[in-house]
Structures are given as structure tokens and as C-alpha cells.
Amino acid sequence: MQFALPQIVKLFYKPSSSRVKRSIGKFTQSLKWGFFFAVFPIIEPYFSPPNLLYIGRQRFFVVLSIITLTWIIIEFSNVIRHIFLEKFTYDKEDNLRERRVITQVAFIRKLFIIGVVVIAFAAILMNFESARKIGTGLLTSAGILGIIIGFAAQKSIANLLAGFQIAFTQPIRIDDVVVVEGEWGKIEEINLTYVVVQIWDQRRLVLPINYFIEKPFQNWTRTTAAIWGTVFIYVDPTVSVGEIKTKLKEILEATPLWDKKVQVLQVTDWTEKTIELRCLMSAKDSPTAFDLRCLVREELLLYLQKTQPNSLPKSRVLMEKATGKQED
């Protein structure tokens, strides 16, 4: 049984990812125990002494069988999930469809596991007479209990409903780039009641799931990962703007960070001391745009230092010599 299942599976399906292989291995392990709990009550009468009670009919054996069946169902759902998602990977540039499907499947599987565990727990309680009496007592006071639970679970139910809304309307998806609470990061996990955002410096920001329904936030990859980046430089009004435009074009064309879509340099402000130049450029995603902006700043600064050092910001003081004569 230990090696039969993987060999049978390979006749119909050959896993290409390590996740599928691991999930099939865990499913095989659960099936071994399931096979034992299924076969043991059948063969026990043939080798058990007639004067002893059969173990397969004992209450603890039934409870263990229910737990094992629950384990098998959960591992089987994990295998189905990984097989279904094997071709859906977000390790590519245009991964909008993949992130949408991965988010929905992850949420649905969590709900499925909760349902299976609840049913299994109920089936275990049905094997105990005292638990049945407790259940009857609870049903008798269902009105008061329902009110108490309703008030106590308001937040949890709101989060659960928000999870449904997020899974299918999808204001966020797994691996989306977002700005929340002033922090830039990626959606790492979407659970039933909370969301984990991986901050750029490897910190984790944990937020209740209804945060993304009730509060505004920035999603930089809602429809596409492409983004525009800006660089502001402040120079003396005597600078040659045309030469800087030419240099910006050279910088962008020489780097693979630029996606060759947007390239603009404009004078966006003029004060009594400096003028403000805005460089606008595009990149395939936000991390690339950040690197591109840093590169443009460094290259333009180096260019101005070498070719137009007098164009860097400076303060001017005009001193005039007094020519009037002092009266006696």
C-alpha cells in the first residue's frame, strides 16, 4: 500500500512540481491508516479470541476512524488543489489570471476544510451519550444561546462575509502589490479572517480581512503590474533643459529596466531659486520602477556634476558699492 498508490497515480498523471509530489505523499500516508481502519474490523473476527470484545467495535476505534477519514479527505483536497493549480504560477510578468484563480481556490479550500472538520466533530459527539444530552440541552435554549452567539460572533461573521466578498470581487489577490497603513508590500496570505502583507523589508503586516472592504488602500497591480515612476530634480534656472532631456533618453535606452513605453521630462515648477524638473518613465512592475528611478537620479546627478556644474542649485547675493558722498 505504501508504494502502490504513487505508482498507480503515475499511470494516469505525472506530477511536474514538488508541491504535488509532497501532497500525493501525504495523501498516501493517510490512505495507509485509512486502509487499516477499514480492513481491521473485517478481519478481526478471524484471529481475535471469541471471549474478547472486538476492538473494531469499540467507541475509541470508531472515533479514530472518523479522524482518519477526515484526514484523508483533507489531504485529498490538497492533492486536487495542487494538481489544479500546477499550471497557475505567478512567477511571470503577466500573472493577473493566475493570482485571481489562486486566491479563489485558497479561500474555497479553507471553507471546505472548516466544513469537513465541523461535520467530523459532530459525528464524533454522536458516539457519546453524554454529548447527545448536552446537544439536546443546547437546542432547548437555542433562542438565548443564538442571541449570545450572535453578539459575540459579529466581528467574526463580518470578517467571514468580507472574505467571501474579497475572494470573488477581488479588490486584492495573492501577490498583489499594495500600500496600506503607509507601508509598501505584497499580499502574502489571505485567510478567512485576516490578511498578511509582506512589507518590502521582510516585516509582516497582519490586518483584519474587512480592512480591505471598509478602508481605502492602494493596489498597484489591480489590473496590470506595469507602473509609471517619477524622479524630481531641482536645478538652477540657467540649466539647459534640452540637454537633460537628451541625457534622460540615453539613460533609459541603455537599461533593461525601462519597458520603452513612457519617457517624459517637463519643467513642473519654478521658484525664485530653482526650477523643478519631473522625469516620468514606465517599468514592468513596481520593484523594477523603483530601481529605474534610483538609476535615473544617480546618472543625472553624475551628468550635471560633470557637464553643467553651474546648473546645480545655488544662492546668489548681489552686492552694490555705495557712491553717494557723506554730508558734513
mmCIF file of N, CA and C in Angstrom, residues 89-152:
data_model
loop_
_atom_site.group_PDB
_atom_site.id
_atom_site.type_symbol
_atom_site.label_atom_id
_atom_site.label_comp_id
_atom_site.label_asym_id
_atom_site.label_seq_id
_atom_site.Cartn_x
_atom_site.Cartn_y
_atom_site.Cartn_z
ATOM 1 N N THR A 89 0.904 29.736 -12.058
ATOM 2 C CA THR A 89 2.010 30.267 -11.272
ATOM 3 C C THR A 89 2.119 31.760 -11.488
ATOM 4 N N TYR A 90 2.413 32.510 -10.410
ATOM 5 C CA TYR A 90 2.540 33.953 -10.571
ATOM 6 C C TYR A 90 3.997 34.383 -10.688
ATOM 7 N N ASP A 91 4.881 33.447 -11.031
ATOM 8 C CA ASP A 91 6.287 33.787 -11.264
ATOM 9 C C ASP A 91 6.519 34.197 -12.720
ATOM 10 N N LYS A 92 5.683 35.081 -13.210
ATOM 11 C CA LYS A 92 5.851 35.615 -14.558
ATOM 12 C C LYS A 92 5.286 37.024 -14.583
ATOM 13 N N GLU A 93 5.544 37.731 -15.683
ATOM 14 C CA GLU A 93 5.181 39.148 -15.728
ATOM 15 C C GLU A 93 3.668 39.360 -15.709
ATOM 16 N N ASP A 94 2.951 38.754 -16.647
ATOM 17 C CA ASP A 94 1.500 38.937 -16.737
ATOM 18 C C ASP A 94 0.820 37.788 -16.004
ATOM 19 N N ASN A 95 0.612 37.958 -14.692
ATOM 20 C CA ASN A 95 0.094 36.873 -13.866
ATOM 21 C C ASN A 95 -1.247 37.214 -13.223
ATOM 22 N N LEU A 96 -2.006 38.105 -13.838
ATOM 23 C CA LEU A 96 -3.280 38.538 -13.257
ATOM 24 C C LEU A 96 -4.257 37.379 -13.126
ATOM 25 N N ARG A 97 -4.419 36.585 -14.185
ATOM 26 C CA ARG A 97 -5.365 35.453 -14.152
ATOM 27 C C ARG A 97 -4.934 34.424 -13.118
ATOM 28 N N GLU A 98 -3.640 34.159 -13.045
ATOM 29 C CA GLU A 98 -3.140 33.158 -12.105
ATOM 30 C C GLU A 98 -3.395 33.584 -10.665
ATOM 31 N N ARG A 99 -3.132 34.851 -10.342
ATOM 32 C CA ARG A 99 -3.344 35.320 -8.974
ATOM 33 C C ARG A 99 -4.816 35.305 -8.597
ATOM 34 N N ARG A 100 -5.686 35.575 -9.577
ATOM 35 C CA ARG A 100 -7.128 35.541 -9.313
ATOM 36 C C ARG A 100 -7.575 34.126 -8.951
ATOM 37 N N VAL A 101 -7.150 33.137 -9.742
ATOM 38 C CA VAL A 101 -7.558 31.754 -9.506
ATOM 39 C C VAL A 101 -6.965 31.220 -8.206
ATOM 40 N N ILE A 102 -5.690 31.503 -7.952
ATOM 41 C CA ILE A 102 -5.038 31.015 -6.732
ATOM 42 C C ILE A 102 -5.737 31.558 -5.491
ATOM 43 N N THR A 103 -6.119 32.829 -5.520
ATOM 44 C CA THR A 103 -6.815 33.433 -4.384
ATOM 45 C C THR A 103 -8.157 32.763 -4.139
ATOM 46 N N GLN A 104 -8.928 32.538 -5.188
ATOM 47 C CA GLN A 104 -10.248 31.921 -5.030
ATOM 48 C C GLN A 104 -10.138 30.482 -4.532
ATOM 49 N N VAL A 105 -9.231 29.706 -5.108
ATOM 50 C CA VAL A 105 -9.082 28.302 -4.714
ATOM 51 C C VAL A 105 -8.634 28.199 -3.258
ATOM 52 N N ALA A 106 -7.708 29.055 -2.834
ATOM 53 C CA ALA A 106 -7.229 29.014 -1.455
ATOM 54 C C ALA A 106 -8.362 29.299 -0.479
ATOM 55 N N PHE A 107 -9.204 30.282 -0.790
ATOM 56 C CA PHE A 107 -10.300 30.619 0.123
ATOM 57 C C PHE A 107 -11.346 29.512 0.162
ATOM 58 N N ILE A 108 -11.698 28.968 -0.995
ATOM 59 C CA ILE A 108 -12.707 27.901 -1.051
ATOM 60 C C ILE A 108 -12.216 26.671 -0.295
ATOM 61 N N ARG A 109 -10.923 26.338 -0.435
ATOM 62 C CA ARG A 109 -10.389 25.162 0.265
ATOM 63 C C ARG A 109 -10.435 25.355 1.782
ATOM 64 N N LYS A 110 -10.147 26.557 2.254
ATOM 65 C CA LYS A 110 -10.221 26.814 3.701
ATOM 66 C C LYS A 110 -11.646 26.604 4.216
ATOM 67 N N LEU A 111 -12.628 27.104 3.460
ATOM 68 C CA LEU A 111 -14.022 26.894 3.862
ATOM 69 C C LEU A 111 -14.384 25.416 3.842
ATOM 70 N N PHE A 112 -13.900 24.690 2.828
ATOM 71 C CA PHE A 112 -14.182 23.263 2.730
ATOM 72 C C PHE A 112 -13.608 22.505 3.923
ATOM 73 N N ILE A 113 -12.381 22.838 4.319
ATOM 74 C CA ILE A 113 -11.748 22.160 5.455
ATOM 75 C C ILE A 113 -12.515 22.439 6.742
ATOM 76 N N ILE A 114 -12.951 23.687 6.921
ATOM 77 C CA ILE A 114 -13.743 24.004 8.110
ATOM 78 C C ILE A 114 -15.024 23.184 8.141
ATOM 79 N N GLY A 115 -15.700 23.067 6.996
ATOM 80 C CA GLY A 115 -16.927 22.261 6.934
ATOM 81 C C GLY A 115 -16.668 20.800 7.256
ATOM 82 N N VAL A 116 -15.594 20.235 6.719
ATOM 83 C CA VAL A 116 -15.274 18.830 6.979
ATOM 84 C C VAL A 116 -14.970 18.609 8.459
ATOM 85 N N VAL A 117 -14.203 19.518 9.053
ATOM 86 C CA VAL A 117 -13.855 19.373 10.475
ATOM 87 C C VAL A 117 -15.095 19.490 11.352
ATOM 88 N N VAL A 118 -15.992 20.406 11.030
ATOM 89 C CA VAL A 118 -17.224 20.557 11.822
ATOM 90 C C VAL A 118 -18.076 19.297 11.735
ATOM 91 N N ILE A 119 -18.218 18.749 10.536
ATOM 92 C CA ILE A 119 -19.007 17.522 10.370
ATOM 93 C C ILE A 119 -18.365 16.364 11.119
ATOM 94 N N ALA A 120 -17.044 16.259 11.055
ATOM 95 C CA ALA A 120 -16.338 15.186 11.754
ATOM 96 C C ALA A 120 -16.508 15.321 13.267
ATOM 97 N N PHE A 121 -16.417 16.543 13.757
ATOM 98 C CA PHE A 121 -16.589 16.768 15.191
ATOM 99 C C PHE A 121 -17.998 16.391 15.636
ATOM 100 N N ALA A 122 -18.985 16.736 14.817
ATOM 101 C CA ALA A 122 -20.367 16.366 15.138
ATOM 102 C C ALA A 122 -20.539 14.853 15.127
ATOM 103 N N ALA A 123 -19.910 14.180 14.152
ATOM 104 C CA ALA A 123 -20.006 12.715 14.091
ATOM 105 C C ALA A 123 -19.355 12.066 15.298
ATOM 106 N N ILE A 124 -18.263 12.631 15.788
ATOM 107 C CA ILE A 124 -17.611 12.086 16.988
ATOM 108 C C ILE A 124 -18.505 12.256 18.200
ATOM 109 N N LEU A 125 -19.124 13.424 18.351
ATOM 110 C CA LEU A 125 -20.007 13.670 19.501
ATOM 111 C C LEU A 125 -21.202 12.729 19.502
ATOM 112 N N MET A 126 -21.669 12.322 18.327
ATOM 113 C CA MET A 126 -22.825 11.432 18.253
ATOM 114 C C MET A 126 -22.537 10.049 18.820
ATOM 115 N N ASN A 127 -21.269 9.732 19.025
ATOM 116 C CA ASN A 127 -20.909 8.439 19.593
ATOM 117 C C ASN A 127 -20.894 8.433 21.115
ATOM 118 N N PHE A 128 -21.186 9.561 21.731
ATOM 119 C CA PHE A 128 -21.175 9.669 23.191
ATOM 120 C C PHE A 128 -22.551 10.094 23.670
ATOM 121 N N GLU A 129 -23.116 9.318 24.584
ATOM 122 C CA GLU A 129 -24.460 9.591 25.069
ATOM 123 C C GLU A 129 -24.528 10.913 25.802
ATOM 124 N N SER A 130 -23.482 11.204 26.597
ATOM 125 C CA SER A 130 -23.479 12.459 27.355
ATOM 126 C C SER A 130 -23.452 13.665 26.415
ATOM 127 N N ALA A 131 -22.751 13.523 25.326
ATOM 128 C CA ALA A 131 -22.699 14.628 24.366
ATOM 129 C C ALA A 131 -24.052 14.850 23.706
ATOM 130 N N ARG A 132 -24.794 13.758 23.489
ATOM 131 C CA ARG A 132 -26.131 13.912 22.911
ATOM 132 C C ARG A 132 -27.035 14.691 23.856
ATOM 133 N N LYS A 133 -26.913 14.425 25.153
ATOM 134 C CA LYS A 133 -27.738 15.140 26.129
ATOM 135 C C LYS A 133 -27.363 16.620 26.170
ATOM 136 N N ILE A 134 -26.072 16.873 26.078
ATOM 137 C CA ILE A 134 -25.632 18.275 26.050
ATOM 138 C C ILE A 134 -26.206 18.974 24.829
ATOM 139 N N GLY A 135 -26.180 18.279 23.697
ATOM 140 C CA GLY A 135 -26.722 18.856 22.479
ATOM 141 C C GLY A 135 -28.211 19.143 22.598
ATOM 142 N N THR A 136 -28.958 18.216 23.251
ATOM 143 C CA THR A 136 -30.393 18.433 23.451
ATOM 144 C C THR A 136 -30.645 19.645 24.334
ATOM 145 N N GLY A 137 -29.815 19.779 25.388
ATOM 146 C CA GLY A 137 -29.951 20.931 26.273
ATOM 147 C C GLY A 137 -29.655 22.240 25.560
ATOM 148 N N LEU A 138 -28.687 22.193 24.696
ATOM 149 C CA LEU A 138 -28.353 23.400 23.943
ATOM 150 C C LEU A 138 -29.469 23.791 22.998
ATOM 151 N N LEU A 139 -30.079 22.785 22.367
ATOM 152 C CA LEU A 139 -31.179 23.065 21.447
ATOM 153 C C LEU A 139 -32.379 23.652 22.177
ATOM 154 N N THR A 140 -32.589 23.210 23.444
ATOM 155 C CA THR A 140 -33.714 23.711 24.221
ATOM 156 C C THR A 140 -33.575 25.210 24.475
ATOM 157 N N SER A 141 -32.352 25.640 24.736
ATOM 158 C CA SER A 141 -32.119 27.069 24.991
ATOM 159 C C SER A 141 -31.511 27.757 23.769
ATOM 160 N N ALA A 142 -31.916 27.295 22.590
ATOM 161 C CA ALA A 142 -31.312 27.814 21.351
ATOM 162 C C ALA A 142 -31.587 29.292 21.150
ATOM 163 N N GLY A 143 -32.743 29.756 21.630
ATOM 164 C CA GLY A 143 -33.066 31.164 21.429
ATOM 165 C C GLY A 143 -32.079 32.076 22.130
ATOM 166 N N ILE A 144 -31.900 31.846 23.458
ATOM 167 C CA ILE A 144 -30.976 32.681 24.235
ATOM 168 C C ILE A 144 -29.548 32.484 23.743
ATOM 169 N N LEU A 145 -29.186 31.212 23.494
ATOM 170 C CA LEU A 145 -27.831 30.920 23.034
ATOM 171 C C LEU A 145 -27.540 31.578 21.690
ATOM 172 N N GLY A 146 -28.542 31.557 20.805
ATOM 173 C CA GLY A 146 -28.349 32.172 19.498
ATOM 174 C C GLY A 146 -28.102 33.663 19.600
ATOM 175 N N ILE A 147 -28.824 34.329 20.525
ATOM 176 C CA ILE A 147 -28.619 35.766 20.709
ATOM 177 C C ILE A 147 -27.210 36.047 21.233
ATOM 178 N N ILE A 148 -26.784 35.234 22.221
ATOM 179 C CA ILE A 148 -25.452 35.432 22.801
ATOM 180 C C ILE A 148 -24.366 35.212 21.745
ATOM 181 N N ILE A 149 -24.513 34.118 21.004
ATOM 182 C CA ILE A 149 -23.510 33.820 19.975
ATOM 183 C C ILE A 149 -23.524 34.875 18.884
ATOM 184 N N GLY A 150 -24.721 35.354 18.556
ATOM 185 C CA GLY A 150 -24.823 36.367 17.514
ATOM 186 C C GLY A 150 -24.056 37.640 17.865
ATOM 187 N N PHE A 151 -24.227 38.094 19.122
ATOM 188 C CA PHE A 151 -23.487 39.283 19.547
ATOM 189 C C PHE A 151 -21.987 39.011 19.634
ATOM 190 N N ALA A 152 -21.629 37.828 20.142
ATOM 191 C CA ALA A 152 -20.205 37.506 20.318
ATOM 192 C C ALA A 152 -19.491 37.315 18.993
#
